[in-house]
N, CA, C and O atoms as a MOPAC input file, in Angstrom:
PM7 MOZYME 1SCF
protein

 N    -84.45100 1    13.03600 1    32.06700 1
 C    -85.03000 1    11.74900 1    31.73100 1
 C    -84.16300 1    10.65700 1    32.35200 1
 O    -82.95400 1    10.64000 1    32.11900 1
 N    -84.74400 1     9.74000 1    33.13700 1
 C    -83.94800 1     8.67500 1    33.76300 1
 C    -83.44300 1     7.69900 1    32.70300 1
 O    -84.11400 1     7.43700 1    31.70400 1
 N    -82.27100 1     7.18000 1    32.94000 1
 C    -81.71200 1     6.21100 1    31.99100 1
 C    -81.72300 1     4.82000 1    32.61400 1
 O    -81.78900 1     4.66700 1    33.83300 1
 N    -81.65600 1     3.80400 1    31.74400 1
 C    -81.63200 1     2.40900 1    32.19500 1
 C    -80.23300 1     2.08600 1    32.70900 1
 O    -79.25100 1     2.48000 1    32.08000 1
 N    -80.11600 1     1.39100 1    33.81700 1
 C    -78.79100 1     0.96900 1    34.28100 1
 C    -78.15000 1     0.03300 1    33.25200 1
 O    -78.82500 1    -0.81400 1    32.66700 1
 N    -76.87100 1     0.19000 1    33.04400 1
 C    -76.16800 1    -0.61300 1    32.04800 1
 C    -76.09200 1    -2.08100 1    32.41200 1
 O    -75.99700 1    -2.92400 1    31.52000 1
 N    -76.13100 1    -2.41300 1    33.68800 1
 C    -76.00700 1    -3.81200 1    34.08800 1
 C    -77.35500 1    -4.52400 1    34.18400 1
 O    -77.41600 1    -5.66100 1    34.65100 1
 N    -78.42200 1    -3.88200 1    33.75600 1
 C    -79.76600 1    -4.47600 1    33.78900 1
 C    -79.83300 1    -5.60600 1    32.75700 1
 O    -79.50100 1    -5.37700 1    31.59400 1
 N    -80.25100 1    -6.81900 1    33.14400 1
 C    -80.35100 1    -7.90100 1    32.17400 1
 C    -81.45200 1    -7.60400 1    31.15800 1
 O    -82.49100 1    -7.03200 1    31.48900 1
 N    -81.20300 1    -8.00000 1    29.94400 1
 C    -82.16800 1    -7.78800 1    28.87100 1
 C    -83.29300 1    -8.80600 1    28.97800 1
 O    -83.05800 1    -9.97500 1    29.28500 1
 N    -84.49900 1    -8.36000 1    28.72700 1
 C    -85.63000 1    -9.27600 1    28.71900 1
 C    -85.98500 1    -9.66800 1    27.28900 1
 O    -86.91200 1   -10.44700 1    27.06800 1
 N    -85.25600 1    -9.13400 1    26.32900 1
 C    -85.51600 1    -9.46300 1    24.92900 1
 C    -85.10300 1   -10.90600 1    24.65800 1
 O    -84.07200 1   -11.38000 1    25.13400 1
 N    -85.91400 1   -11.56700 1    23.90400 1
 C    -85.67300 1   -12.96400 1    23.54200 1
 C    -84.65400 1   -13.02500 1    22.40300 1
 O    -84.75300 1   -12.26000 1    21.44400 1
 N    -83.68700 1   -13.91700 1    22.50100 1
 C    -82.75700 1   -14.11300 1    21.39300 1
 C    -83.46500 1   -14.89700 1    20.29100 1
 O    -84.53000 1   -15.47300 1    20.51700 1
 N    -82.87900 1   -14.91700 1    19.11800 1
 C    -83.45100 1   -15.69100 1    18.01600 1
 C    -83.53500 1   -17.16400 1    18.40500 1
 O    -84.54100 1   -17.82200 1    18.14000 1
 N    -82.48400 1   -17.67900 1    19.03000 1
 C    -82.51400 1   -19.08800 1    19.41000 1
 C    -83.57800 1   -19.36500 1    20.46900 1
 O    -84.26400 1   -20.38500 1    20.40000 1
 N    -83.72200 1   -18.48700 1    21.42900 1
 C    -84.76500 1   -18.67700 1    22.44500 1
 C    -86.15500 1   -18.67100 1    21.81200 1
 O    -87.00300 1   -19.50000 1    22.14400 1
 N    -86.37200 1   -17.74500 1    20.91200 1
 C    -87.67400 1   -17.68300 1    20.22300 1
 C    -87.89500 1   -18.93200 1    19.38400 1
 O    -88.97900 1   -19.51600 1    19.39500 1
 N    -86.85700 1   -19.33500 1    18.65800 1
 C    -86.91800 1   -20.53800 1    17.83700 1
 C    -87.28200 1   -21.74800 1    18.69300 1
 O    -88.17200 1   -22.51600 1    18.32500 1
 N    -86.61400 1   -21.92700 1    19.81700 1
 C    -86.86000 1   -23.08100 1    20.68500 1
 C    -88.25700 1   -23.03400 1    21.30600 1
 O    -88.92400 1   -24.06200 1    21.42200 1
 N    -88.69200 1   -21.84300 1    21.70200 1
 C    -90.03400 1   -21.70000 1    22.26200 1
 C    -91.09000 1   -22.09300 1    21.21900 1
 O    -92.02500 1   -22.83500 1    21.51900 1
 N    -90.92700 1   -21.58900 1    20.00600 1
 C    -91.87300 1   -21.91500 1    18.93000 1
 C    -91.79600 1   -23.38900 1    18.55500 1
 O    -92.81600 1   -24.01800 1    18.27400 1
 N    -90.58100 1   -23.94100 1    18.55100 1
 C    -90.39900 1   -25.35000 1    18.23400 1
 C    -91.16000 1   -26.23400 1    19.22700 1
 O    -91.83000 1   -27.18700 1    18.82800 1
 N    -91.05400 1   -25.91800 1    20.50200 1
 C    -91.76200 1   -26.69500 1    21.52600 1
 C    -93.26700 1   -26.63800 1    21.28300 1
 O    -93.94500 1   -27.66500 1    21.29900 1
 N    -93.77700 1   -25.44700 1    21.06000 1
 C    -95.22100 1   -25.28900 1    20.80500 1
 C    -95.64100 1   -26.07100 1    19.56300 1
 O    -96.64500 1   -26.78500 1    19.58000 1
 N    -94.87100 1   -25.93400 1    18.49300 1
 C    -95.17400 1   -26.60900 1    17.23200 1
 C    -95.20100 1   -28.12600 1    17.42500 1
 O    -96.13400 1   -28.79200 1    16.97700 1
 N    -94.18400 1   -28.66900 1    18.08900 1
 C    -94.12000 1   -30.11200 1    18.29400 1
 C    -95.24600 1   -30.60600 1    19.20100 1
 O    -95.84300 1   -31.65300 1    18.94700 1
 N    -95.53200 1   -29.84600 1    20.26100 1
 C    -96.61500 1   -30.24500 1    21.16900 1
 C    -97.96700 1   -30.27000 1    20.45700 1
 O    -98.79400 1   -31.14600 1    20.71200 1
 N    -98.18200 1   -29.31200 1    19.57300 1
 C    -99.48900 1   -29.17100 1    18.94400 1
 C    -99.63800 1   -29.93800 1    17.63200 1
 O   -100.74400 1   -30.05500 1    17.10300 1
 N    -98.53200 1   -30.46100 1    17.10500 1
 C    -98.62600 1   -31.19700 1    15.83400 1
 C    -98.06600 1   -32.61500 1    15.91700 1
 O    -98.18300 1   -33.37800 1    14.95800 1
 N    -97.46700 1   -32.97500 1    17.03600 1
 C    -96.82700 1   -34.28500 1    17.16900 1
 C    -97.73800 1   -35.46000 1    16.89000 1
 O    -97.26600 1   -36.52800 1    16.50200 1
 N    -99.00300 1   -35.28800 1    17.07400 1
 C    -99.97500 1   -36.36500 1    16.85800 1
 C   -100.55500 1   -36.35600 1    15.44500 1
 O   -101.32800 1   -37.24500 1    15.09000 1
 N   -100.19100 1   -35.36000 1    14.63700 1
 C   -100.76300 1   -35.22100 1    13.29900 1
 C    -99.97800 1   -36.00100 1    12.25700 1
 O    -98.76500 1   -36.16700 1    12.37800 1
 N   -100.67300 1   -36.47600 1    11.23700 1
 C   -100.00100 1   -37.13800 1    10.11800 1
 C   -100.09200 1   -36.30000 1     8.85000 1
 O    -99.44500 1   -36.62000 1     7.85300 1
 N   -100.87300 1   -35.24600 1     8.87000 1
 C   -101.07100 1   -34.39700 1     7.69500 1
 C    -99.89600 1   -33.42800 1     7.51300 1
 O    -99.67100 1   -32.54900 1     8.34500 1
 N    -99.16000 1   -33.60000 1     6.42700 1
 C    -98.04800 1   -32.70800 1     6.09900 1
 C    -98.53700 1   -31.26400 1     6.07200 1
 O    -97.88700 1   -30.37300 1     6.61900 1
 N    -99.66000 1   -31.03900 1     5.44800 1
 C   -100.21000 1   -29.69400 1     5.31800 1
 C   -100.50400 1   -29.07400 1     6.68600 1
 O   -100.16400 1   -27.91500 1     6.92000 1
 N   -101.12300 1   -29.82000 1     7.57700 1
 C   -101.44300 1   -29.30300 1     8.90500 1
 C   -100.17100 1   -29.01100 1     9.69800 1
 O   -100.12100 1   -28.04300 1    10.45700 1
 N    -99.16400 1   -29.82900 1     9.52700 1
 C    -97.90300 1   -29.64400 1    10.25800 1
 C    -97.17300 1   -28.39600 1     9.78200 1
 O    -96.72800 1   -27.58900 1    10.59700 1
 N    -97.04600 1   -28.23100 1     8.46600 1
 C    -96.27800 1   -27.09900 1     7.93600 1
 C    -97.06700 1   -25.78800 1     7.89700 1
 O    -96.48700 1   -24.71900 1     7.70500 1
 N    -98.36100 1   -25.86900 1     8.07400 1
 C    -99.16200 1   -24.64600 1     8.10900 1
 C    -99.50800 1   -24.20400 1     9.52600 1
 O   -100.24200 1   -23.23300 1     9.71400 1
 N    -98.98400 1   -24.91000 1    10.51800 1
 C    -99.21400 1   -24.52600 1    11.91100 1
 C    -98.60800 1   -23.13500 1    12.14200 1
 O    -97.52000 1   -22.85000 1    11.64200 1
 N    -99.29500 1   -22.27100 1    12.89200 1
 C    -98.79300 1   -20.91100 1    13.11100 1
 C    -97.37000 1   -20.83700 1    13.68000 1
 O    -96.60700 1   -19.95400 1    13.28800 1
 N    -96.99800 1   -21.73300 1    14.58700 1
 C    -95.64300 1   -21.69400 1    15.14600 1
 C    -94.60800 1   -22.04800 1    14.07600 1
 O    -93.53900 1   -21.44000 1    14.02700 1
 N    -94.91500 1   -23.02000 1    13.22300 1
 C    -94.00900 1   -23.39500 1    12.14200 1
 C    -93.84600 1   -22.21300 1    11.18600 1
 O    -92.73400 1   -21.91100 1    10.75200 1
 N    -94.95700 1   -21.54700 1    10.86100 1
 C    -94.91100 1   -20.40300 1     9.94600 1
 C    -94.08300 1   -19.26800 1    10.56300 1
 O    -93.35300 1   -18.57000 1     9.85900 1
 N    -94.20300 1   -19.09200 1    11.87800 1
 C    -93.42900 1   -18.04600 1    12.54200 1
 C    -91.94100 1   -18.39100 1    12.53300 1
 O    -91.09900 1   -17.50600 1    12.37700 1
 N    -91.61800 1   -19.66700 1    12.69800 1
 C    -90.21300 1   -20.10600 1    12.61100 1
 C    -89.67000 1   -19.80100 1    11.22500 1
 O    -88.56200 1   -19.27900 1    11.09800 1
 N    -90.42400 1   -20.11500 1    10.19300 1
 C    -89.99800 1   -19.82100 1     8.81500 1
 C    -89.71900 1   -18.32100 1     8.68400 1
 O    -88.74600 1   -17.91000 1     8.05000 1
 N    -90.58300 1   -17.52100 1     9.29000 1
 C    -90.44400 1   -16.07000 1     9.21800 1
 C    -89.20100 1   -15.53000 1     9.90200 1
 O    -88.81900 1   -14.38500 1     9.66000 1
 N    -88.56300 1   -16.32200 1    10.74500 1
 C    -87.32300 1   -15.88500 1    11.39100 1
 C    -86.17100 1   -15.82000 1    10.39400 1
 O    -85.15400 1   -15.17800 1    10.65400 1
 N    -86.33300 1   -16.48100 1     9.26100 1
 C    -85.36200 1   -16.36200 1     8.18100 1
 C    -84.05300 1   -17.09200 1     8.40000 1
 O    -83.96900 1   -18.06400 1     9.15100 1
 N    -83.03400 1   -16.58900 1     7.72000 1
 C    -81.73700 1   -17.25600 1     7.66800 1
 C    -81.08500 1   -17.46300 1     9.03200 1
 O    -80.25000 1   -18.35300 1     9.19000 1
 N    -81.45400 1   -16.66100 1    10.00000 1
 C    -80.85900 1   -16.77900 1    11.33900 1
 C    -81.10400 1   -18.14700 1    11.96100 1
 O    -80.33500 1   -18.57800 1    12.82100 1
 N    -82.17000 1   -18.84400 1    11.54000 1
 C    -82.47300 1   -20.14400 1    12.13500 1
 C    -81.87800 1   -21.31700 1    11.35400 1
 O    -81.95300 1   -22.45800 1    11.80900 1
 N    -81.29600 1   -21.05200 1    10.19900 1
 C    -80.72100 1   -22.13800 1     9.39800 1
 C    -79.66800 1   -22.92000 1    10.18100 1
 O    -79.73600 1   -24.14900 1    10.18900 1
 N    -78.69800 1   -22.28100 1    10.83800 1
 C    -77.71400 1   -23.05900 1    11.61000 1
 C    -78.35900 1   -23.88400 1    12.72500 1
 O    -77.91100 1   -24.99300 1    13.01400 1
 N    -79.39700 1   -23.35300 1    13.34500 1
 C    -80.08100 1   -24.07600 1    14.41800 1
 C    -80.76000 1   -25.32700 1    13.86800 1
 O    -80.65600 1   -26.40200 1    14.45700 1
 N    -81.44700 1   -25.18800 1    12.75600 1
 C    -82.10700 1   -26.33800 1    12.13200 1
 C    -81.09100 1   -27.37900 1    11.68600 1
 O    -81.30000 1   -28.57700 1    11.87600 1
 N    -80.00100 1   -26.92600 1    11.09700 1
 C    -78.98800 1   -27.85700 1    10.60400 1
 C    -78.29800 1   -28.58900 1    11.75700 1
 O    -78.01300 1   -29.78100 1    11.64500 1
 N    -78.02900 1   -27.89600 1    12.85300 1
 C    -77.43700 1   -28.57000 1    14.02100 1
 C    -78.39200 1   -29.62700 1    14.56500 1
 O    -77.96900 1   -30.71600 1    14.95000 1
 N    -79.67500 1   -29.30000 1    14.59400 1
 C    -80.66600 1   -30.28500 1    15.03400 1
 C    -80.65800 1   -31.49000 1    14.10500 1
 O    -80.68100 1   -32.63100 1    14.56700 1
 N    -80.62600 1   -31.24500 1    12.79400 1
 C    -80.62500 1   -32.34500 1    11.82800 1
 C    -79.34300 1   -33.16300 1    11.90000 1
 O    -79.36200 1   -34.37600 1    11.69300 1
 N    -78.25200 1   -32.51100 1    12.18800 1
 C    -76.98400 1   -33.22900 1    12.32800 1
 C    -77.08200 1   -34.23100 1    13.47600 1
 O    -76.51700 1   -35.32300 1    13.40300 1
 N    -77.79400 1   -33.85900 1    14.53000 1
 C    -77.93500 1   -34.71000 1    15.70400 1
 C    -78.94400 1   -35.83500 1    15.50200 1
 O    -78.77400 1   -36.93100 1    16.03700 1
 N    -79.99900 1   -35.56100 1    14.72700 1
 C    -81.06300 1   -36.56800 1    14.53500 1
 C    -81.97500 1   -36.14500 1    13.38900 1
 O    -82.09700 1   -34.95400 1    13.10100 1
 N    -82.61400 1   -37.11000 1    12.73700 1
 C    -83.57200 1   -36.75800 1    11.67800 1
 C    -84.72500 1   -35.93200 1    12.25600 1
 O    -85.09100 1   -36.09700 1    13.41900 1
 N    -85.27800 1   -35.06900 1    11.45800 1
 C    -86.39100 1   -34.24200 1    11.91900 1
 C    -87.07300 1   -33.53700 1    10.76900 1
 O    -86.62800 1   -33.59700 1     9.62300 1
 N    -88.14400 1   -32.88100 1    11.09400 1
 C    -88.97100 1   -32.25500 1    10.07000 1
 C    -88.47900 1   -30.89100 1     9.62200 1
 O    -89.15200 1   -30.21500 1     8.84400 1
 N    -87.30500 1   -30.47400 1    10.10500 1
 C    -86.73900 1   -29.22300 1     9.58200 1
 C    -86.44300 1   -29.35300 1     8.08900 1
 O    -86.27100 1   -28.35100 1     7.39500 1
 N    -86.38400 1   -30.58600 1     7.60300 1
 C    -86.16900 1   -30.78500 1     6.16000 1
 C    -87.30300 1   -30.16200 1     5.34800 1
 O    -87.13600 1   -29.88200 1     4.16100 1
 N    -88.45200 1   -29.94500 1     5.98300 1
 C    -89.57600 1   -29.30600 1     5.29100 1
 C    -89.48900 1   -27.78200 1     5.37800 1
 O    -90.05300 1   -27.08200 1     4.53700 1
 N    -88.79600 1   -27.26900 1     6.37400 1
 C    -88.67700 1   -25.82100 1     6.56300 1
 C    -87.51400 1   -25.23000 1     5.77700 1
 O    -87.61600 1   -24.12800 1     5.23800 1
 N    -86.42400 1   -25.95700 1     5.71600 1
 C    -85.20200 1   -25.41200 1     5.11500 1
 C    -85.36200 1   -24.93800 1     3.66700 1
 O    -84.80000 1   -23.89900 1     3.32000 1
 N    -86.09700 1   -25.64500 1     2.80900 1
 C    -86.25300 1   -25.11800 1     1.45000 1
 C    -86.92800 1   -23.74200 1     1.41900 1
 O    -86.57400 1   -22.88900 1     0.60600 1
 N    -87.89300 1   -23.53600 1     2.30300 1
 C    -88.57300 1   -22.23900 1     2.34500 1
 C    -87.65600 1   -21.14700 1     2.86000 1
 O    -87.67500 1   -20.02600 1     2.35300 1
 N    -86.86200 1   -21.46600 1     3.85500 1
 C    -85.99200 1   -20.46900 1     4.47100 1
 C    -84.80700 1   -20.13800 1     3.56800 1
 O    -84.43000 1   -18.97400 1     3.43400 1
 N    -84.22100 1   -21.16100 1     2.95000 1
 C    -82.99400 1   -20.95000 1     2.17400 1
 C    -83.23900 1   -20.63800 1     0.70100 1
 O    -82.37500 1   -20.06200 1     0.04000 1
 N    -84.39800 1   -21.01000 1     0.18600 1
 C    -84.66600 1   -20.81500 1    -1.23700 1
 C    -83.97200 1   -21.83700 1    -2.11500 1
 O    -83.87400 1   -21.65200 1    -3.32800 1
 N    -83.48900 1   -22.91700 1    -1.51200 1
 C    -82.82700 1   -23.98500 1    -2.25700 1
 C    -83.28400 1   -25.32100 1    -1.69500 1
 O    -83.92100 1   -25.38600 1    -0.64400 1
 N    -82.94900 1   -26.38600 1    -2.41700 1
 C    -83.29700 1   -27.71400 1    -1.92100 1
 C    -82.31100 1   -28.73600 1    -2.48400 1
 O    -82.38500 1   -29.09300 1    -3.66000 1
 N    -81.38900 1   -29.20600 1    -1.64400 1
 C    -80.40100 1   -30.18000 1    -2.10600 1
 C    -80.94000 1   -31.61000 1    -2.17900 1
 O    -80.21100 1   -32.52100 1    -2.56900 1
 N    -82.19400 1   -31.81600 1    -1.81300 1
 C    -82.78800 1   -33.14700 1    -1.79500 1
 C    -83.15500 1   -33.55900 1    -3.22100 1
 O    -83.87300 1   -32.84400 1    -3.92000 1
 N    -82.65400 1   -34.71600 1    -3.64100 1
 C    -82.96700 1   -35.20400 1    -4.97900 1
 C    -84.34900 1   -35.84100 1    -5.00300 1
 O    -84.92600 1   -36.12800 1    -3.95400 1
 N    -84.86800 1   -36.05600 1    -6.17900 1
 C    -86.17700 1   -36.68700 1    -6.32900 1
 C    -86.20100 1   -38.04900 1    -5.64400 1
 O    -87.20000 1   -38.39900 1    -5.01400 1
 N    -85.12900 1   -38.81800 1    -5.75200 1
 C    -85.06200 1   -40.13500 1    -5.12500 1
 C    -85.03100 1   -40.09300 1    -3.60600 1
 O    -85.40800 1   -41.06300 1    -2.94800 1
 N    -84.58100 1   -38.97000 1    -3.04400 1
 C    -84.50200 1   -38.82000 1    -1.58600 1
 C    -85.78700 1   -38.22600 1    -0.99600 1
 O    -86.06100 1   -38.37600 1     0.19400 1
 N    -86.55100 1   -37.56700 1    -1.82700 1
 C    -87.75800 1   -36.87000 1    -1.37000 1
 C    -88.73000 1   -37.82800 1    -0.68000 1
 O    -89.00900 1   -38.91900 1    -1.17700 1
 N    -89.23500 1   -37.39500 1     0.47300 1
 C    -90.17400 1   -38.20600 1     1.23200 1
 C    -89.52300 1   -39.17800 1     2.19500 1
 O    -90.21000 1   -39.80400 1     3.00300 1
 N    -88.21800 1   -39.31200 1     2.12200 1
 C    -87.46800 1   -40.19600 1     3.02700 1
 C    -86.69900 1   -39.30300 1     3.98900 1
 O    -85.61700 1   -38.81300 1     3.66800 1
 N    -87.26800 1   -39.09900 1     5.16900 1
 C    -86.73500 1   -38.11600 1     6.11600 1
 C    -85.24700 1   -38.33600 1     6.40500 1
 O    -84.48900 1   -37.36700 1     6.45600 1
 N    -84.82000 1   -39.56600 1     6.59100 1
 C    -83.40800 1   -39.84200 1     6.85500 1
 C    -82.50800 1   -39.41800 1     5.70600 1
 O    -81.44100 1   -38.84500 1     5.92500 1
 N    -82.93300 1   -39.69600 1     4.49300 1
 C    -82.14100 1   -39.31600 1     3.30400 1
 C    -82.17900 1   -37.80000 1     3.09600 1
 O    -81.18500 1   -37.18800 1     2.70600 1
 N    -83.33500 1   -37.21300 1     3.36200 1
 C    -83.45400 1   -35.75800 1     3.24900 1
 C    -82.54000 1   -35.08300 1     4.26400 1
 O    -81.89200 1   -34.08100 1     3.96200 1
 N    -82.49600 1   -35.63700 1     5.45900 1
 C    -81.61400 1   -35.12900 1     6.50800 1
 C    -80.16400 1   -35.15400 1     6.04100 1
 O    -79.44300 1   -34.16700 1     6.18500 1
 N    -79.74000 1   -36.28000 1     5.48500 1
 C    -78.35700 1   -36.41300 1     5.00600 1
 C    -78.03900 1   -35.35600 1     3.95300 1
 O    -76.96000 1   -34.76400 1     3.96900 1
 N    -78.97200 1   -35.12300 1     3.04700 1
 C    -78.75700 1   -34.12300 1     1.99100 1
 C    -78.60200 1   -32.72500 1     2.58600 1
 O    -77.74400 1   -31.95000 1     2.16400 1
 N    -79.44100 1   -32.41500 1     3.56900 1
 C    -79.35800 1   -31.08400 1     4.19000 1
 C    -78.10000 1   -30.91800 1     5.02500 1
 O    -77.50000 1   -29.84300 1     5.01300 1
 N    -77.68400 1   -31.94300 1     5.74300 1
 C    -76.45500 1   -31.85600 1     6.53200 1
 C    -75.25300 1   -31.68400 1     5.59900 1
 O    -74.36300 1   -30.87800 1     5.87200 1
 N    -75.23000 1   -32.42600 1     4.52000 1
 C    -74.15600 1   -32.28400 1     3.52400 1
 C    -74.14400 1   -30.84900 1     2.97800 1
 O    -73.08800 1   -30.22500 1     2.88000 1
 N    -75.31800 1   -30.33900 1     2.62600 1
 C    -75.44400 1   -28.97400 1     2.11400 1
 C    -74.95800 1   -27.97500 1     3.16000 1
 O    -74.24000 1   -27.03100 1     2.83100 1
 N    -75.34700 1   -28.18000 1     4.42100 1
 C    -74.93800 1   -27.28700 1     5.49400 1
 C    -73.43200 1   -27.21900 1     5.64700 1
 O    -72.87800 1   -26.15200 1     5.91300 1
 N    -72.77400 1   -28.34300 1     5.48000 1
 C    -71.30200 1   -28.36000 1     5.54500 1
 C    -70.69700 1   -27.63000 1     4.35200 1
 O    -69.76100 1   -26.84400 1     4.49600 1
 N    -71.24800 1   -27.90400 1     3.17000 1
 C    -70.74000 1   -27.25300 1     1.95500 1
 C    -70.91700 1   -25.74300 1     1.99500 1
 O    -70.09200 1   -25.00500 1     1.45700 1
 N    -71.98100 1   -25.28400 1     2.62500 1
 C    -72.26900 1   -23.85100 1     2.69300 1
 C    -71.62200 1   -23.16300 1     3.89900 1
 O    -71.73400 1   -21.94700 1     4.05400 1
 N    -70.95100 1   -23.93500 1     4.74500 1
 C    -70.25600 1   -23.37700 1     5.89400 1
 C    -71.12600 1   -23.15900 1     7.12800 1
 O    -70.70000 1   -22.49400 1     8.07300 1
 N    -72.33000 1   -23.70600 1     7.13100 1
 C    -73.19700 1   -23.61600 1     8.31300 1
 C    -72.79900 1   -24.62600 1     9.39400 1
 O    -73.05000 1   -24.41000 1    10.58000 1
 N    -72.18300 1   -25.71700 1     8.97500 1
 C    -71.75900 1   -26.78500 1     9.88300 1
 C    -70.27400 1   -27.04100 1     9.66400 1
 O    -69.76200 1   -26.87300 1     8.55700 1
 N    -69.58700 1   -27.45000 1    10.72900 1
 C    -68.15400 1   -27.77300 1    10.56800 1
 C    -67.95500 1   -29.05700 1     9.78200 1
 O    -66.81800 1   -29.47200 1     9.55700 1

């Protein structure tokens, strides 16, 4: 049986590559929408959620750099939500809560 050469580059997608590919699709297809439900129920968003804990550092790094809608994904992925009632619905404040949480949990420096 022939074997694969050891120096052959892998064609398998890394978690980050898959995450970024899905993120691009999700943003392209939902960027014009105002419906929270339509945005979070988009198939690419659901697939990102399905990637699980491996994407938490990626989402948190993105949020550290700029506000974004990962604040809606993180509660589903992590099973927690550091956002207080007063911060809910305010993307900038939600971002701050998640970045703080990410540092406390060791996901961010």
